[in-house]
mmCIF file with all atom_site columns, C-alpha atoms in Angstrom:
data_model
loop_
_atom_site.group_PDB
_atom_site.id
_atom_site.type_symbol
_atom_site.label_atom_id
_atom_site.label_alt_id
_atom_site.label_comp_id
_atom_site.label_asym_id
_atom_site.label_entity_id
_atom_site.label_seq_id
_atom_site.pdbx_PDB_ins_code
_atom_site.Cartn_x
_atom_site.Cartn_y
_atom_site.Cartn_z
_atom_site.occupancy
_atom_site.B_iso_or_equiv
_atom_site.pdbx_formal_charge
_atom_site.auth_seq_id
_atom_site.auth_comp_id
_atom_site.auth_asym_id
_atom_site.auth_atom_id
_atom_site.pdbx_PDB_model_num
ATOM 1   C CA . UNK E 1 1   ? -53.648 8.649  12.527 1.00 92.00 ? 1   UNK E CA 1
ATOM 2   C CA . UNK E 1 2   ? -54.327 12.383 12.872 1.00 93.00 ? 2   UNK E CA 1
ATOM 3   C CA . UNK E 1 3   ? -57.529 13.137 14.771 1.00 93.00 ? 3   UNK E CA 1
ATOM 4   C CA . UNK E 1 4   ? -59.445 16.220 15.821 1.00 92.00 ? 4   UNK E CA 1
ATOM 5   C CA . UNK E 1 5   ? -61.570 16.622 18.953 1.00 93.00 ? 5   UNK E CA 1
ATOM 6   C CA . UNK E 1 6   ? -64.544 14.517 17.778 1.00 93.00 ? 6   UNK E CA 1
ATOM 7   C CA . UNK E 1 7   ? -62.181 11.785 16.564 1.00 94.00 ? 7   UNK E CA 1
ATOM 8   C CA . UNK E 1 8   ? -60.469 11.634 19.947 1.00 96.00 ? 8   UNK E CA 1
ATOM 9   C CA . UNK E 1 9   ? -63.803 11.727 21.763 1.00 95.00 ? 9   UNK E CA 1
ATOM 10  C CA . UNK E 1 10  ? -64.901 8.656  19.781 1.00 96.00 ? 10  UNK E CA 1
ATOM 11  C CA . UNK E 1 11  ? -61.954 6.660  21.171 1.00 97.00 ? 11  UNK E CA 1
ATOM 12  C CA . UNK E 1 12  ? -61.735 8.360  24.568 1.00 97.00 ? 12  UNK E CA 1
ATOM 13  C CA . UNK E 1 13  ? -62.326 5.145  26.526 1.00 97.00 ? 13  UNK E CA 1
ATOM 14  C CA . UNK E 1 14  ? -59.243 3.601  24.898 1.00 97.00 ? 14  UNK E CA 1
ATOM 15  C CA . UNK E 1 15  ? -57.198 6.754  25.516 1.00 98.00 ? 15  UNK E CA 1
ATOM 16  C CA . UNK E 1 16  ? -58.239 6.889  29.164 1.00 98.00 ? 16  UNK E CA 1
ATOM 17  C CA . UNK E 1 17  ? -57.299 3.218  29.629 1.00 97.00 ? 17  UNK E CA 1
ATOM 18  C CA . UNK E 1 18  ? -53.888 3.787  28.035 1.00 97.00 ? 18  UNK E CA 1
ATOM 19  C CA . UNK E 1 19  ? -53.301 6.936  30.096 1.00 97.00 ? 19  UNK E CA 1
ATOM 20  C CA . UNK E 1 20  ? -54.022 5.020  33.299 1.00 96.00 ? 20  UNK E CA 1
ATOM 21  C CA . UNK E 1 21  ? -51.614 2.216  32.289 1.00 95.00 ? 21  UNK E CA 1
ATOM 22  C CA . UNK E 1 22  ? -48.865 4.743  31.611 1.00 94.00 ? 22  UNK E CA 1
ATOM 23  C CA . UNK E 1 23  ? -49.306 7.195  34.472 1.00 92.00 ? 23  UNK E CA 1
ATOM 24  C CA . UNK E 1 24  ? -50.034 4.754  37.301 1.00 93.00 ? 24  UNK E CA 1
ATOM 25  C CA . UNK E 1 25  ? -46.453 3.489  36.939 1.00 87.00 ? 25  UNK E CA 1
ATOM 26  C CA . UNK E 1 26  ? -43.212 5.244  37.911 1.00 84.00 ? 26  UNK E CA 1
ATOM 27  C CA . UNK E 1 27  ? -41.921 7.833  37.409 1.00 81.00 ? 27  UNK E CA 1
ATOM 28  C CA . UNK E 1 28  ? -45.403 9.404  37.513 1.00 84.00 ? 28  UNK E CA 1
ATOM 29  C CA . UNK E 1 29  ? -47.101 7.059  40.007 1.00 87.00 ? 29  UNK E CA 1
ATOM 30  C CA . UNK E 1 30  ? -50.352 8.998  39.862 1.00 91.00 ? 30  UNK E CA 1
ATOM 31  C CA . UNK E 1 31  ? -52.839 8.322  42.612 1.00 92.00 ? 31  UNK E CA 1
ATOM 32  C CA . UNK E 1 32  ? -56.290 6.880  41.864 1.00 95.00 ? 32  UNK E CA 1
ATOM 33  C CA . UNK E 1 33  ? -57.677 10.382 42.445 1.00 95.00 ? 33  UNK E CA 1
ATOM 34  C CA . UNK E 1 34  ? -55.295 11.915 39.895 1.00 93.00 ? 34  UNK E CA 1
ATOM 35  C CA . UNK E 1 35  ? -56.026 9.178  37.378 1.00 96.00 ? 35  UNK E CA 1
ATOM 36  C CA . UNK E 1 36  ? -59.741 9.735  37.955 1.00 96.00 ? 36  UNK E CA 1
ATOM 37  C CA . UNK E 1 37  ? -59.428 13.392 36.931 1.00 96.00 ? 37  UNK E CA 1
ATOM 38  C CA . UNK E 1 38  ? -57.994 12.529 33.511 1.00 97.00 ? 38  UNK E CA 1
ATOM 39  C CA . UNK E 1 39  ? -61.321 11.931 31.672 1.00 97.00 ? 39  UNK E CA 1
ATOM 40  C CA . UNK E 1 40  ? -62.456 15.484 32.463 1.00 97.00 ? 40  UNK E CA 1
ATOM 41  C CA . UNK E 1 41  ? -59.024 16.837 31.489 1.00 96.00 ? 41  UNK E CA 1
ATOM 42  C CA . UNK E 1 42  ? -59.229 15.019 28.147 1.00 97.00 ? 42  UNK E CA 1
ATOM 43  C CA . UNK E 1 43  ? -62.770 16.277 27.508 1.00 97.00 ? 43  UNK E CA 1
ATOM 44  C CA . UNK E 1 44  ? -61.708 19.869 28.221 1.00 95.00 ? 44  UNK E CA 1
ATOM 45  C CA . UNK E 1 45  ? -58.645 19.497 26.002 1.00 95.00 ? 45  UNK E CA 1
ATOM 46  C CA . UNK E 1 46  ? -60.512 18.382 22.899 1.00 96.00 ? 46  UNK E CA 1
ATOM 47  C CA . UNK E 1 47  ? -62.553 21.593 23.109 1.00 95.00 ? 47  UNK E CA 1
ATOM 48  C CA . UNK E 1 48  ? -59.453 23.829 22.927 1.00 94.00 ? 48  UNK E CA 1
ATOM 49  C CA . UNK E 1 49  ? -59.031 25.905 19.759 1.00 94.00 ? 49  UNK E CA 1
ATOM 50  C CA . UNK E 1 50  ? -56.590 24.194 17.418 1.00 95.00 ? 50  UNK E CA 1
ATOM 51  C CA . UNK E 1 51  ? -56.697 20.841 19.248 1.00 97.00 ? 51  UNK E CA 1
ATOM 52  C CA . UNK E 1 52  ? -54.856 18.189 17.253 1.00 96.00 ? 52  UNK E CA 1
ATOM 53  C CA . UNK E 1 53  ? -53.854 14.611 18.014 1.00 98.00 ? 53  UNK E CA 1
ATOM 54  C CA . UNK E 1 54  ? -51.940 11.703 16.574 1.00 98.00 ? 54  UNK E CA 1
ATOM 55  C CA . UNK E 1 55  ? -52.472 8.096  17.556 1.00 98.00 ? 55  UNK E CA 1
ATOM 56  C CA . UNK E 1 56  ? -50.848 4.782  16.701 1.00 97.00 ? 56  UNK E CA 1
ATOM 57  C CA . UNK E 1 57  ? -52.249 1.279  16.832 1.00 97.00 ? 57  UNK E CA 1
ATOM 58  C CA . UNK E 1 58  ? -50.789 -2.204 16.605 1.00 95.00 ? 58  UNK E CA 1
ATOM 59  C CA . UNK E 1 59  ? -51.663 -4.868 14.031 1.00 94.00 ? 59  UNK E CA 1
ATOM 60  C CA . UNK E 1 60  ? -54.779 -5.789 16.031 1.00 95.00 ? 60  UNK E CA 1
ATOM 61  C CA . UNK E 1 61  ? -55.923 -2.137 15.958 1.00 93.00 ? 61  UNK E CA 1
ATOM 62  C CA . UNK E 1 62  ? -55.225 -1.640 19.702 1.00 95.00 ? 62  UNK E CA 1
ATOM 63  C CA . UNK E 1 63  ? -54.121 1.838  20.731 1.00 97.00 ? 63  UNK E CA 1
ATOM 64  C CA . UNK E 1 64  ? -50.356 1.959  21.332 1.00 97.00 ? 64  UNK E CA 1
ATOM 65  C CA . UNK E 1 65  ? -49.626 5.683  21.527 1.00 98.00 ? 65  UNK E CA 1
ATOM 66  C CA . UNK E 1 66  ? -51.199 9.120  21.784 1.00 98.00 ? 66  UNK E CA 1
ATOM 67  C CA . UNK E 1 67  ? -49.845 12.643 21.374 1.00 98.00 ? 67  UNK E CA 1
ATOM 68  C CA . UNK E 1 68  ? -51.995 15.756 21.487 1.00 98.00 ? 68  UNK E CA 1
ATOM 69  C CA . UNK E 1 69  ? -51.968 19.442 22.130 1.00 97.00 ? 69  UNK E CA 1
ATOM 70  C CA . UNK E 1 70  ? -52.928 22.863 20.795 1.00 97.00 ? 70  UNK E CA 1
ATOM 71  C CA . UNK E 1 71  ? -51.446 26.256 20.023 1.00 97.00 ? 71  UNK E CA 1
ATOM 72  C CA . UNK E 1 72  ? -50.747 28.173 23.221 1.00 96.00 ? 72  UNK E CA 1
ATOM 73  C CA . UNK E 1 73  ? -53.121 31.121 23.602 1.00 93.00 ? 73  UNK E CA 1
ATOM 74  C CA . UNK E 1 74  ? -51.701 34.640 23.756 1.00 91.00 ? 74  UNK E CA 1
ATOM 75  C CA . UNK E 1 75  ? -53.229 35.219 27.210 1.00 89.00 ? 75  UNK E CA 1
ATOM 76  C CA . UNK E 1 76  ? -51.286 33.327 29.869 1.00 88.00 ? 76  UNK E CA 1
ATOM 77  C CA . UNK E 1 77  ? -53.570 33.573 32.869 1.00 83.00 ? 77  UNK E CA 1
ATOM 78  C CA . UNK E 1 78  ? -56.294 31.695 34.683 1.00 80.00 ? 78  UNK E CA 1
ATOM 79  C CA . UNK E 1 79  ? -54.744 28.302 34.063 1.00 89.00 ? 79  UNK E CA 1
ATOM 80  C CA . UNK E 1 80  ? -52.623 26.272 36.494 1.00 91.00 ? 80  UNK E CA 1
ATOM 81  C CA . UNK E 1 81  ? -49.971 25.467 33.866 1.00 94.00 ? 81  UNK E CA 1
ATOM 82  C CA . UNK E 1 82  ? -49.667 29.014 32.555 1.00 94.00 ? 82  UNK E CA 1
ATOM 83  C CA . UNK E 1 83  ? -49.634 30.413 36.089 1.00 94.00 ? 83  UNK E CA 1
ATOM 84  C CA . UNK E 1 84  ? -46.737 28.046 36.913 1.00 95.00 ? 84  UNK E CA 1
ATOM 85  C CA . UNK E 1 85  ? -44.871 29.182 33.782 1.00 95.00 ? 85  UNK E CA 1
ATOM 86  C CA . UNK E 1 86  ? -45.243 32.823 34.767 1.00 95.00 ? 86  UNK E CA 1
ATOM 87  C CA . UNK E 1 87  ? -44.167 32.079 38.354 1.00 94.00 ? 87  UNK E CA 1
ATOM 88  C CA . UNK E 1 88  ? -41.097 30.146 37.172 1.00 96.00 ? 88  UNK E CA 1
ATOM 89  C CA . UNK E 1 89  ? -39.929 32.376 34.351 1.00 96.00 ? 89  UNK E CA 1
ATOM 90  C CA . UNK E 1 90  ? -41.712 35.718 34.752 1.00 95.00 ? 90  UNK E CA 1
ATOM 91  C CA . UNK E 1 91  ? -44.340 36.968 32.313 1.00 95.00 ? 91  UNK E CA 1
ATOM 92  C CA . UNK E 1 92  ? -41.974 38.278 29.582 1.00 96.00 ? 92  UNK E CA 1
ATOM 93  C CA . UNK E 1 93  ? -39.934 35.041 29.441 1.00 96.00 ? 93  UNK E CA 1
ATOM 94  C CA . UNK E 1 94  ? -43.004 32.790 29.692 1.00 96.00 ? 94  UNK E CA 1
ATOM 95  C CA . UNK E 1 95  ? -44.593 34.729 26.849 1.00 95.00 ? 95  UNK E CA 1
ATOM 96  C CA . UNK E 1 96  ? -41.423 34.431 24.766 1.00 94.00 ? 96  UNK E CA 1
ATOM 97  C CA . UNK E 1 97  ? -41.339 30.650 25.355 1.00 93.00 ? 97  UNK E CA 1
ATOM 98  C CA . UNK E 1 98  ? -44.962 30.083 24.401 1.00 94.00 ? 98  UNK E CA 1
ATOM 99  C CA . UNK E 1 99  ? -46.033 32.792 21.932 1.00 92.00 ? 99  UNK E CA 1
ATOM 100 C CA . UNK E 1 100 ? -46.947 31.139 18.654 1.00 92.00 ? 100 UNK E CA 1
ATOM 101 C CA . UNK E 1 101 ? -45.812 27.759 19.993 1.00 97.00 ? 101 UNK E CA 1
ATOM 102 C CA . UNK E 1 102 ? -47.574 24.432 19.936 1.00 98.00 ? 102 UNK E CA 1
ATOM 103 C CA . UNK E 1 103 ? -48.208 23.074 23.421 1.00 97.00 ? 103 UNK E CA 1
ATOM 104 C CA . UNK E 1 104 ? -47.650 19.315 23.574 1.00 98.00 ? 104 UNK E CA 1
ATOM 105 C CA . UNK E 1 105 ? -50.044 18.459 26.378 1.00 97.00 ? 105 UNK E CA 1
ATOM 106 C CA . UNK E 1 106 ? -49.780 14.678 26.400 1.00 97.00 ? 106 UNK E CA 1
ATOM 107 C CA . UNK E 1 107 ? -47.541 12.050 24.859 1.00 97.00 ? 107 UNK E CA 1
ATOM 108 C CA . UNK E 1 108 ? -47.776 8.486  26.103 1.00 96.00 ? 108 UNK E CA 1
ATOM 109 C CA . UNK E 1 109 ? -46.996 5.061  24.701 1.00 97.00 ? 109 UNK E CA 1
ATOM 110 C CA . UNK E 1 110 ? -48.245 1.708  25.934 1.00 96.00 ? 110 UNK E CA 1
ATOM 111 C CA . UNK E 1 111 ? -45.583 0.223  28.247 1.00 94.00 ? 111 UNK E CA 1
ATOM 112 C CA . UNK E 1 112 ? -45.371 -2.904 26.092 1.00 94.00 ? 112 UNK E CA 1
ATOM 113 C CA . UNK E 1 113 ? -44.578 -0.814 23.021 1.00 96.00 ? 113 UNK E CA 1
ATOM 114 C CA . UNK E 1 114 ? -42.054 1.637  24.465 1.00 93.00 ? 114 UNK E CA 1
ATOM 115 C CA . UNK E 1 115 ? -38.576 1.708  22.990 1.00 92.00 ? 115 UNK E CA 1
ATOM 116 C CA . UNK E 1 116 ? -39.856 1.081  19.443 1.00 95.00 ? 116 UNK E CA 1
ATOM 117 C CA . UNK E 1 117 ? -39.752 4.687  18.213 1.00 96.00 ? 117 UNK E CA 1
ATOM 118 C CA . UNK E 1 118 ? -43.488 5.291  18.587 1.00 97.00 ? 118 UNK E CA 1
ATOM 119 C CA . UNK E 1 119 ? -43.064 8.291  20.898 1.00 97.00 ? 119 UNK E CA 1
ATOM 120 C CA . UNK E 1 120 ? -40.493 9.881  18.575 1.00 97.00 ? 120 UNK E CA 1
ATOM 121 C CA . UNK E 1 121 ? -42.749 9.417  15.529 1.00 97.00 ? 121 UNK E CA 1
ATOM 122 C CA . UNK E 1 122 ? -45.754 10.847 17.358 1.00 98.00 ? 122 UNK E CA 1
ATOM 123 C CA . UNK E 1 123 ? -43.844 13.851 18.677 1.00 97.00 ? 123 UNK E CA 1
ATOM 124 C CA . UNK E 1 124 ? -42.170 14.557 15.343 1.00 96.00 ? 124 UNK E CA 1
ATOM 125 C CA . UNK E 1 125 ? -45.522 14.234 13.592 1.00 97.00 ? 125 UNK E CA 1
ATOM 126 C CA . UNK E 1 126 ? -47.183 16.707 15.952 1.00 97.00 ? 126 UNK E CA 1
ATOM 127 C CA . UNK E 1 127 ? -44.424 19.308 15.705 1.00 96.00 ? 127 UNK E CA 1
ATOM 128 C CA . UNK E 1 128 ? -42.947 18.882 12.200 1.00 94.00 ? 128 UNK E CA 1
ATOM 129 C CA . UNK E 1 129 ? -44.737 21.856 10.653 1.00 93.00 ? 129 UNK E CA 1
ATOM 130 C CA . UNK E 1 130 ? -44.491 24.132 13.692 1.00 95.00 ? 130 UNK E CA 1
ATOM 131 C CA . UNK E 1 131 ? -41.735 26.686 14.263 1.00 95.00 ? 131 UNK E CA 1
ATOM 132 C CA . UNK E 1 132 ? -41.768 26.092 18.023 1.00 97.00 ? 132 UNK E CA 1
ATOM 133 C CA . UNK E 1 133 ? -43.266 23.788 20.612 1.00 98.00 ? 133 UNK E CA 1
ATOM 134 C CA . UNK E 1 134 ? -43.053 23.164 24.333 1.00 98.00 ? 134 UNK E CA 1
ATOM 135 C CA . UNK E 1 135 ? -43.999 20.539 26.873 1.00 98.00 ? 135 UNK E CA 1
ATOM 136 C CA . UNK E 1 136 ? -43.599 19.713 30.536 1.00 96.00 ? 136 UNK E CA 1
ATOM 137 C CA . UNK E 1 137 ? -41.949 16.570 31.877 1.00 94.00 ? 137 UNK E CA 1
ATOM 138 C CA . UNK E 1 138 ? -39.746 15.275 34.648 1.00 92.00 ? 138 UNK E CA 1
ATOM 139 C CA . UNK E 1 139 ? -36.168 15.943 33.469 1.00 94.00 ? 139 UNK E CA 1
ATOM 140 C CA . UNK E 1 140 ? -35.123 12.576 34.901 1.00 91.00 ? 140 UNK E CA 1
ATOM 141 C CA . UNK E 1 141 ? -37.870 10.570 33.202 1.00 89.00 ? 141 UNK E CA 1
ATOM 142 C CA . UNK E 1 142 ? -36.939 8.280  30.306 1.00 89.00 ? 142 UNK E CA 1
ATOM 143 C CA . UNK E 1 143 ? -39.037 10.461 27.985 1.00 91.00 ? 143 UNK E CA 1
ATOM 144 C CA . UNK E 1 144 ? -36.778 13.448 28.742 1.00 95.00 ? 144 UNK E CA 1
ATOM 145 C CA . UNK E 1 145 ? -33.890 11.555 27.165 1.00 94.00 ? 145 UNK E CA 1
ATOM 146 C CA . UNK E 1 146 ? -35.986 11.066 24.042 1.00 95.00 ? 146 UNK E CA 1
ATOM 147 C CA . UNK E 1 147 ? -36.810 14.764 23.897 1.00 97.00 ? 147 UNK E CA 1
ATOM 148 C CA . UNK E 1 148 ? -33.154 15.706 24.222 1.00 97.00 ? 148 UNK E CA 1
ATOM 149 C CA . UNK E 1 149 ? -32.175 13.280 21.437 1.00 95.00 ? 149 UNK E CA 1
ATOM 150 C CA . UNK E 1 150 ? -34.816 14.902 19.218 1.00 95.00 ? 150 UNK E CA 1
ATOM 151 C CA . UNK E 1 151 ? -33.355 18.380 19.802 1.00 95.00 ? 151 UNK E CA 1
ATOM 152 C CA . UNK E 1 152 ? -35.583 19.627 22.603 1.00 97.00 ? 152 UNK E CA 1
ATOM 153 C CA . UNK E 1 153 ? -33.890 21.808 25.221 1.00 97.00 ? 153 UNK E CA 1
ATOM 154 C CA . UNK E 1 154 ? -34.694 22.082 28.903 1.00 97.00 ? 154 UNK E CA 1
ATOM 155 C CA . UNK E 1 155 ? -35.738 25.689 29.540 1.00 97.00 ? 155 UNK E CA 1
ATOM 156 C CA . UNK E 1 156 ? -35.960 25.280 33.302 1.00 96.00 ? 156 UNK E CA 1
ATOM 157 C CA . UNK E 1 157 ? -37.943 23.905 36.217 1.00 95.00 ? 157 UNK E CA 1
ATOM 158 C CA . UNK E 1 158 ? -41.461 24.732 37.275 1.00 95.00 ? 158 UNK E CA 1
ATOM 159 C CA . UNK E 1 159 ? -42.136 25.584 40.922 1.00 93.00 ? 159 UNK E CA 1
ATOM 160 C CA . UNK E 1 160 ? -41.671 22.737 43.391 1.00 88.00 ? 160 UNK E CA 1
ATOM 161 C CA . UNK E 1 161 ? -44.929 20.892 43.950 1.00 85.00 ? 161 UNK E CA 1
ATOM 162 C CA . UNK E 1 162 ? -46.330 21.597 40.482 1.00 88.00 ? 162 UNK E CA 1
ATOM 163 C CA . UNK E 1 163 ? -46.417 17.857 39.984 1.00 82.00 ? 163 UNK E CA 1
ATOM 164 C CA . UNK E 1 164 ? -46.513 16.272 43.450 1.00 77.00 ? 164 UNK E CA 1
ATOM 165 C CA . UNK E 1 165 ? -44.777 12.965 42.650 1.00 76.00 ? 165 UNK E CA 1
ATOM 166 C CA . UNK E 1 166 ? -41.844 14.325 40.644 1.00 81.00 ? 166 UNK E CA 1
ATOM 167 C CA . UNK E 1 167 ? -40.011 17.359 39.372 1.00 88.00 ? 167 UNK E CA 1
ATOM 168 C CA . UNK E 1 168 ? -41.357 19.195 36.360 1.00 92.00 ? 168 UNK E CA 1
ATOM 169 C CA . UNK E 1 169 ? -39.403 21.149 33.780 1.00 95.00 ? 169 UNK E CA 1
ATOM 170 C CA . UNK E 1 170 ? -40.297 22.920 30.574 1.00 97.00 ? 170 UNK E CA 1
ATOM 171 C CA . UNK E 1 171 ? -38.711 21.600 27.398 1.00 98.00 ? 171 UNK E CA 1
ATOM 172 C CA . UNK E 1 172 ? -38.782 23.596 24.162 1.00 97.00 ? 172 UNK E CA 1
ATOM 173 C CA . UNK E 1 173 ? -38.161 22.934 20.495 1.00 97.00 ? 173 UNK E CA 1
ATOM 174 C CA . UNK E 1 174 ? -37.406 25.610 17.936 1.00 95.00 ? 174 UNK E CA 1
ATOM 175 C CA . UNK E 1 175 ? -37.303 24.997 14.207 1.00 89.00 ? 175 UNK E CA 1
ATOM 176 C CA . UNK E 1 176 ? -36.159 28.241 12.556 1.00 79.00 ? 176 UNK E CA 1
ATOM 177 C CA . UNK E 1 177 ? -36.582 26.716 9.086  1.00 81.00 ? 177 UNK E CA 1
ATOM 178 C CA . UNK E 1 178 ? -40.353 26.133 9.473  1.00 70.00 ? 178 UNK E CA 1
#
C-alpha cells in the first residue's frame, strides 16, 4: 500500500515495532539507545518534502515490510548523511550521485517474512518511476545481495564509523529509460 506522511504516522507504532525487530538483530545489532532514536527519525522523515512509502501486510493485516524515502534535496549540507557523502566522494561526485535521485531511507522486512520477495517488490515499487535512486547499506549484509540482483551498483564506502556496528556503502540505481 502506498502511503504519505499522515498515512505512515497513523501506523507508526507498528512501523517502530517492526524496525526494532529488524535492526536489533545482526548485521545491524543496534543498541537500545539507537533503537530508541528511531521514532524521532521516523517523525522527521514523514515531514520531508516528497516523502513516500510502501508497506505490505500479511493475511491477518500485520505489517510485514516497509520502504520509504524522498527526493534528495539539491543542497547537501547540514545533515549527517549528506555530510558523509561529501566527505567520502567530494561535493561534485556526491552531487552527481544524488541530484534528482530518490533517496531510499529505509527498507525492512519482518524476519519471519524475509526471502519471499517482499523487499524486492517494495524497492521496485518505490523506484520504478524514478530515473535514479540511492541508499546506504552494509555491502556484506544479505540485503546488499538483493540490491545487486536488482541492478543496484555499489558506488563506494562511507567514512569508517558512519554506522558504528558495520560498514556502510552507497548503492545506486540508474534507469535511463525512465
